[in-house]
mmCIF file of C-alpha atoms in Angstrom:
data_model
loop_
_atom_site.group_PDB
_atom_site.id
_atom_site.type_symbol
_atom_site.label_atom_id
_atom_site.label_comp_id
_atom_site.label_asym_id
_atom_site.label_seq_id
_atom_site.Cartn_x
_atom_site.Cartn_y
_atom_site.Cartn_z
ATOM 1 C CA MET A 1 -33.322 4.833 16.851
ATOM 2 C CA ILE A 2 -31.472 1.527 16.851
ATOM 3 C CA ASP A 3 -33.350 -1.742 16.491
ATOM 4 C CA SER A 4 -31.589 -5.028 17.029
ATOM 5 C CA THR A 5 -32.517 -8.626 16.336
ATOM 6 C CA SER A 6 -30.530 -11.704 17.176
ATOM 7 C CA ALA A 7 -30.183 -15.394 16.571
ATOM 8 C CA GLU A 8 -31.220 -17.886 19.235
ATOM 9 C CA HIS A 9 -29.222 -17.562 22.430
ATOM 10 C CA THR A 10 -29.291 -18.484 26.081
ATOM 11 C CA PRO A 11 -30.667 -15.516 28.077
ATOM 12 C CA SER A 12 -28.640 -16.409 31.163
ATOM 13 C CA ALA A 13 -25.321 -16.424 29.289
ATOM 14 C CA VAL A 14 -22.919 -13.555 29.937
ATOM 15 C CA PRO A 15 -22.706 -11.411 26.777
ATOM 16 C CA ARG A 16 -19.401 -11.538 24.977
ATOM 17 C CA LEU A 17 -19.655 -7.801 24.252
ATOM 18 C CA ALA A 18 -22.079 -5.277 25.740
ATOM 19 C CA ALA A 19 -22.777 -1.557 25.875
ATOM 20 C CA VAL A 20 -24.612 -0.336 28.971
ATOM 21 C CA GLY A 21 -26.285 3.077 29.177
ATOM 22 C CA VAL A 22 -24.100 4.512 26.421
ATOM 23 C CA LYS A 23 -24.530 8.173 25.490
ATOM 24 C CA LYS A 24 -22.660 10.153 22.855
ATOM 25 C CA GLN A 25 -23.116 13.615 21.427
ATOM 26 C CA PHE A 26 -21.342 15.717 18.807
ATOM 27 C CA LEU A 27 -21.480 19.516 18.919
ATOM 28 C CA GLY A 28 -24.590 19.368 21.063
ATOM 29 C CA VAL A 29 -26.368 16.813 18.864
ATOM 30 C CA GLN A 30 -27.274 13.612 20.712
ATOM 31 C CA ALA A 31 -26.157 10.623 18.615
ATOM 32 C CA LEU A 32 -26.802 7.956 21.257
ATOM 33 C CA GLN A 33 -29.092 8.301 24.247
ATOM 34 C CA GLY A 34 -28.774 5.615 26.916
ATOM 35 C CA VAL A 35 -28.198 2.691 24.541
ATOM 36 C CA ASP A 36 -28.052 -0.848 25.917
ATOM 37 C CA PHE A 37 -26.704 -3.468 23.541
ATOM 38 C CA SER A 38 -25.236 -6.950 23.780
ATOM 39 C CA VAL A 39 -24.091 -9.866 21.657
ATOM 40 C CA GLY A 40 -23.440 -13.307 23.060
ATOM 41 C CA PRO A 41 -21.074 -16.079 22.020
ATOM 42 C CA ALA A 42 -21.996 -17.613 18.642
ATOM 43 C CA GLU A 43 -24.718 -15.010 18.142
ATOM 44 C CA ILE A 44 -25.632 -12.761 15.226
ATOM 45 C CA VAL A 45 -27.139 -9.387 16.121
ATOM 46 C CA ALA A 46 -28.380 -6.946 13.490
ATOM 47 C CA VAL A 47 -28.374 -3.231 14.273
ATOM 48 C CA VAL A 48 -30.813 -1.611 11.854
ATOM 49 C CA GLY A 49 -31.759 2.025 11.342
ATOM 50 C CA GLU A 50 -31.871 4.914 8.914
ATOM 51 C CA ASN A 51 -28.886 7.158 8.257
ATOM 52 C CA GLY A 52 -28.259 9.323 11.316
ATOM 53 C CA ALA A 53 -29.840 6.811 13.698
ATOM 54 C CA GLY A 54 -26.553 6.281 15.549
ATOM 55 C CA LYS A 55 -25.521 2.928 14.087
ATOM 56 C CA SER A 56 -22.049 4.036 13.027
ATOM 57 C CA THR A 57 -21.468 5.835 16.322
ATOM 58 C CA LEU A 58 -22.300 2.708 18.316
ATOM 59 C CA MET A 59 -20.115 0.612 16.031
ATOM 60 C CA LYS A 60 -17.138 2.954 16.500
ATOM 61 C CA ILE A 61 -17.541 2.936 20.281
ATOM 62 C CA LEU A 62 -17.668 -0.872 20.383
ATOM 63 C CA ALA A 63 -14.564 -1.067 18.162
ATOM 64 C CA GLY A 64 -12.468 1.431 20.140
ATOM 65 C CA VAL A 65 -12.548 4.174 17.507
ATOM 66 C CA GLN A 66 -14.097 6.668 19.933
ATOM 67 C CA PRO A 67 -15.106 6.546 23.625
ATOM 68 C CA PRO A 68 -18.637 6.981 24.967
ATOM 69 C CA ASP A 69 -19.457 10.172 26.861
ATOM 70 C CA VAL A 70 -21.431 8.162 29.413
ATOM 71 C CA GLY A 71 -21.878 4.434 29.967
ATOM 72 C CA GLN A 72 -19.797 1.283 29.944
ATOM 73 C CA ILE A 73 -18.433 -1.220 27.472
ATOM 74 C CA ARG A 74 -18.193 -4.724 28.911
ATOM 75 C CA ILE A 75 -16.382 -7.792 27.624
ATOM 76 C CA GLU A 76 -17.418 -11.115 29.149
ATOM 77 C CA GLY A 77 -19.194 -9.096 31.841
ATOM 78 C CA GLN A 78 -16.140 -7.044 32.828
ATOM 79 C CA PRO A 79 -16.020 -3.240 32.284
ATOM 80 C CA VAL A 80 -13.258 -2.174 29.900
ATOM 81 C CA GLN A 81 -11.996 1.034 28.353
ATOM 82 C CA LEU A 82 -11.283 0.651 24.646
ATOM 83 C CA ARG A 83 -9.052 3.625 23.892
ATOM 84 C CA SER A 84 -8.045 2.510 20.404
ATOM 85 C CA VAL A 85 -8.754 0.036 17.627
ATOM 86 C CA GLU A 86 -5.628 -1.832 18.737
ATOM 87 C CA GLU A 87 -7.027 -2.265 22.259
ATOM 88 C CA ALA A 88 -10.278 -3.547 20.779
ATOM 89 C CA LEU A 89 -8.355 -6.069 18.658
ATOM 90 C CA THR A 90 -6.401 -7.170 21.719
ATOM 91 C CA ASN A 91 -9.756 -7.857 23.356
ATOM 92 C CA GLY A 92 -10.985 -9.861 20.364
ATOM 93 C CA ILE A 93 -13.122 -7.198 18.657
ATOM 94 C CA ALA A 94 -12.559 -6.461 14.953
ATOM 95 C CA LEU A 95 -14.292 -3.860 12.798
ATOM 96 C CA ILE A 96 -14.913 -4.453 9.089
ATOM 97 C CA HIS A 97 -15.642 -1.152 7.384
ATOM 98 C CA GLN A 98 -18.071 -0.637 4.533
ATOM 99 C CA GLU A 99 -15.116 0.582 2.475
ATOM 100 C CA LEU A 100 -12.617 -2.260 2.547
ATOM 101 C CA ASN A 101 -9.290 -1.540 4.238
ATOM 102 C CA LEU A 102 -7.188 -3.414 1.686
ATOM 103 C CA SER A 103 -4.455 -2.567 -0.830
ATOM 104 C CA ASP A 104 -4.819 -3.481 -4.513
ATOM 105 C CA ASN A 105 -1.035 -3.348 -4.886
ATOM 106 C CA LEU A 106 -0.415 -6.256 -2.498
ATOM 107 C CA ASP A 107 -1.202 -9.943 -2.698
ATOM 108 C CA VAL A 108 -3.851 -11.587 -0.539
ATOM 109 C CA ALA A 109 -1.447 -12.806 2.166
ATOM 110 C CA ALA A 110 0.226 -9.405 2.506
ATOM 111 C CA ASN A 111 -3.184 -7.780 2.890
ATOM 112 C CA ILE A 112 -4.240 -10.199 5.605
ATOM 113 C CA PHE A 113 -1.084 -9.576 7.655
ATOM 114 C CA LEU A 114 -0.391 -5.952 6.710
ATOM 115 C CA GLY A 115 1.399 -4.356 9.669
ATOM 116 C CA ARG A 116 1.503 -7.717 11.488
ATOM 117 C CA GLU A 117 3.880 -9.645 9.237
ATOM 118 C CA PRO A 118 5.632 -12.580 10.968
ATOM 119 C CA GLN A 119 9.270 -11.585 11.032
ATOM 120 C CA THR A 120 12.600 -11.951 12.776
ATOM 121 C CA TRP A 121 15.011 -9.018 12.951
ATOM 122 C CA GLY A 122 13.081 -7.289 10.185
ATOM 123 C CA TRP A 123 13.089 -10.360 7.924
ATOM 124 C CA ILE A 124 9.544 -11.309 6.885
ATOM 125 C CA HIS A 125 8.789 -15.044 6.910
ATOM 126 C CA GLN A 126 6.974 -15.264 3.580
ATOM 127 C CA ASP A 127 6.323 -19.018 3.766
ATOM 128 C CA ARG A 128 4.799 -18.756 7.225
ATOM 129 C CA MET A 129 2.728 -15.717 6.244
ATOM 130 C CA HIS A 130 1.303 -17.476 3.196
ATOM 131 C CA ARG A 131 0.602 -20.632 5.205
ATOM 132 C CA ASP A 132 -1.215 -18.713 7.937
ATOM 133 C CA ALA A 133 -3.093 -16.676 5.325
ATOM 134 C CA GLY A 134 -4.228 -19.912 3.699
ATOM 135 C CA GLU A 135 -5.630 -21.096 7.027
ATOM 136 C CA ALA A 136 -7.512 -17.812 7.489
ATOM 137 C CA LEU A 137 -8.925 -18.072 3.962
ATOM 138 C CA GLN A 138 -10.121 -21.605 4.685
ATOM 139 C CA ARG A 139 -12.183 -20.275 7.597
ATOM 140 C CA VAL A 140 -14.185 -18.112 5.188
ATOM 141 C CA GLY A 141 -14.348 -20.773 2.481
ATOM 142 C CA LEU A 142 -12.250 -18.819 -0.015
ATOM 143 C CA ASP A 143 -10.204 -21.128 -2.245
ATOM 144 C CA VAL A 144 -7.595 -18.771 -3.692
ATOM 145 C CA ASP A 145 -3.801 -18.789 -3.659
ATOM 146 C CA PRO A 146 -2.584 -16.375 -0.933
ATOM 147 C CA ALA A 147 -0.040 -15.103 -3.490
ATOM 148 C CA THR A 148 -2.845 -13.856 -5.769
ATOM 149 C CA PRO A 149 -2.799 -10.063 -6.280
ATOM 150 C CA LEU A 150 -5.816 -8.601 -4.502
ATOM 151 C CA LYS A 151 -6.778 -6.569 -7.586
ATOM 152 C CA ASP A 152 -7.413 -9.834 -9.473
ATOM 153 C CA LEU A 153 -10.277 -10.787 -7.132
ATOM 154 C CA PRO A 154 -13.913 -9.680 -7.554
ATOM 155 C CA ILE A 155 -15.331 -7.450 -4.818
ATOM 156 C CA GLY A 156 -17.192 -10.325 -3.155
ATOM 157 C CA GLN A 157 -13.976 -12.274 -2.677
ATOM 158 C CA GLN A 158 -12.183 -9.145 -1.482
ATOM 159 C CA GLN A 159 -14.871 -8.848 1.205
ATOM 160 C CA LEU A 160 -14.034 -12.389 2.317
ATOM 161 C CA VAL A 161 -10.329 -11.469 2.413
ATOM 162 C CA GLU A 162 -11.247 -8.598 4.754
ATOM 163 C CA ILE A 163 -13.095 -11.034 7.015
ATOM 164 C CA ALA A 164 -10.157 -13.463 6.907
ATOM 165 C CA LYS A 165 -7.901 -10.567 7.898
ATOM 166 C CA ALA A 166 -10.074 -9.884 10.949
ATOM 167 C CA LEU A 167 -10.159 -13.568 11.896
ATOM 168 C CA SER A 168 -6.358 -13.764 11.662
ATOM 169 C CA THR A 169 -6.209 -11.465 14.704
ATOM 170 C CA GLN A 170 -8.099 -14.161 16.676
ATOM 171 C CA ALA A 171 -11.178 -11.937 16.784
ATOM 172 C CA LYS A 172 -14.165 -13.345 18.670
ATOM 173 C CA VAL A 173 -16.489 -10.492 17.675
ATOM 174 C CA LEU A 174 -16.806 -9.179 14.115
ATOM 175 C CA ILE A 175 -18.533 -5.815 13.664
ATOM 176 C CA MET A 176 -19.597 -5.530 10.021
ATOM 177 C CA ASP A 177 -20.647 -2.149 8.630
ATOM 178 C CA GLU A 178 -23.051 -2.461 5.657
ATOM 179 C CA PRO A 179 -21.105 -5.485 4.351
ATOM 180 C CA THR A 180 -23.394 -6.141 1.365
ATOM 181 C CA SER A 181 -23.637 -2.582 0.013
ATOM 182 C CA SER A 182 -21.301 -3.265 -2.950
ATOM 183 C CA LEU A 183 -22.086 -6.947 -3.485
ATOM 184 C CA SER A 184 -24.168 -8.690 -6.123
ATOM 185 C CA HIS A 185 -27.102 -10.887 -5.119
ATOM 186 C CA ARG A 186 -24.988 -14.047 -5.419
ATOM 187 C CA GLU A 187 -22.084 -12.494 -3.499
ATOM 188 C CA THR A 188 -24.517 -11.414 -0.779
ATOM 189 C CA GLU A 189 -25.875 -14.954 -0.505
ATOM 190 C CA ARG A 190 -22.331 -16.294 -0.197
ATOM 191 C CA LEU A 191 -21.479 -13.755 2.500
ATOM 192 C CA MET A 192 -24.575 -14.750 4.480
ATOM 193 C CA GLU A 193 -23.480 -18.389 4.274
ATOM 194 C CA VAL A 194 -20.014 -17.471 5.587
ATOM 195 C CA ILE A 195 -21.490 -15.425 8.450
ATOM 196 C CA GLU A 196 -23.632 -18.381 9.516
ATOM 197 C CA GLN A 197 -20.655 -20.740 9.294
ATOM 198 C CA LEU A 198 -18.602 -18.397 11.481
ATOM 199 C CA ARG A 199 -21.418 -18.251 14.014
ATOM 200 C CA GLU A 200 -21.401 -22.047 14.149
ATOM 201 C CA THR A 201 -17.695 -21.935 15.087
ATOM 202 C CA GLY A 202 -18.426 -19.593 18.009
ATOM 203 C CA VAL A 203 -17.736 -16.190 16.439
ATOM 204 C CA SER A 204 -20.112 -13.358 17.406
ATOM 205 C CA ILE A 205 -21.341 -11.100 14.589
ATOM 206 C CA VAL A 206 -22.671 -7.537 14.862
ATOM 207 C CA TYR A 207 -24.280 -6.699 11.517
ATOM 208 C CA ILE A 208 -24.887 -3.014 10.811
ATOM 209 C CA SER A 209 -27.488 -2.158 8.158
ATOM 210 C CA HIS A 210 -29.881 0.618 7.144
ATOM 211 C CA ARG A 211 -32.448 -1.869 5.818
#
């Protein structure tokens, strides 16, 4: 079972991202049964349920990790087929995993632009990358030097680097899987503040939790 709650929104607005009648099964086990879901512009929606309720399956379908067996995914009201994470990113949808997808061996800027480094003929523009990384960090309120090794940051700040990485792709929808599971109480409070600030700038948030 998947329960969802949301911030205030305009009912008549076209959802930024929606799932309509989505079904998914694995080896005969029904993970999702006719799920309808939507998140609007500048809206926070929480998807809550116990382990095995289908939260992760829905998240992966919305983020292009796997296709639905039945049903549609719609962006701004238009049906789309998200055949990969890259296609989801192209459509403004970014997934932030519970286990951070970052490298301790790289600095903050390199993590934010890993695989997307600004370059010409194979030559990486370090100054531009660090400048753009600084702008992404500002959006999440993280005041650190982009040249700082990631391993020198506490886990709460690494979580913000992961969010900055997603925002650097121009994502309009952030899907966050159990984002507070490894955070302290203070780090969780800070993350909640950042999520609300992002909502105020127009970003849509899908917040996955088991509690």
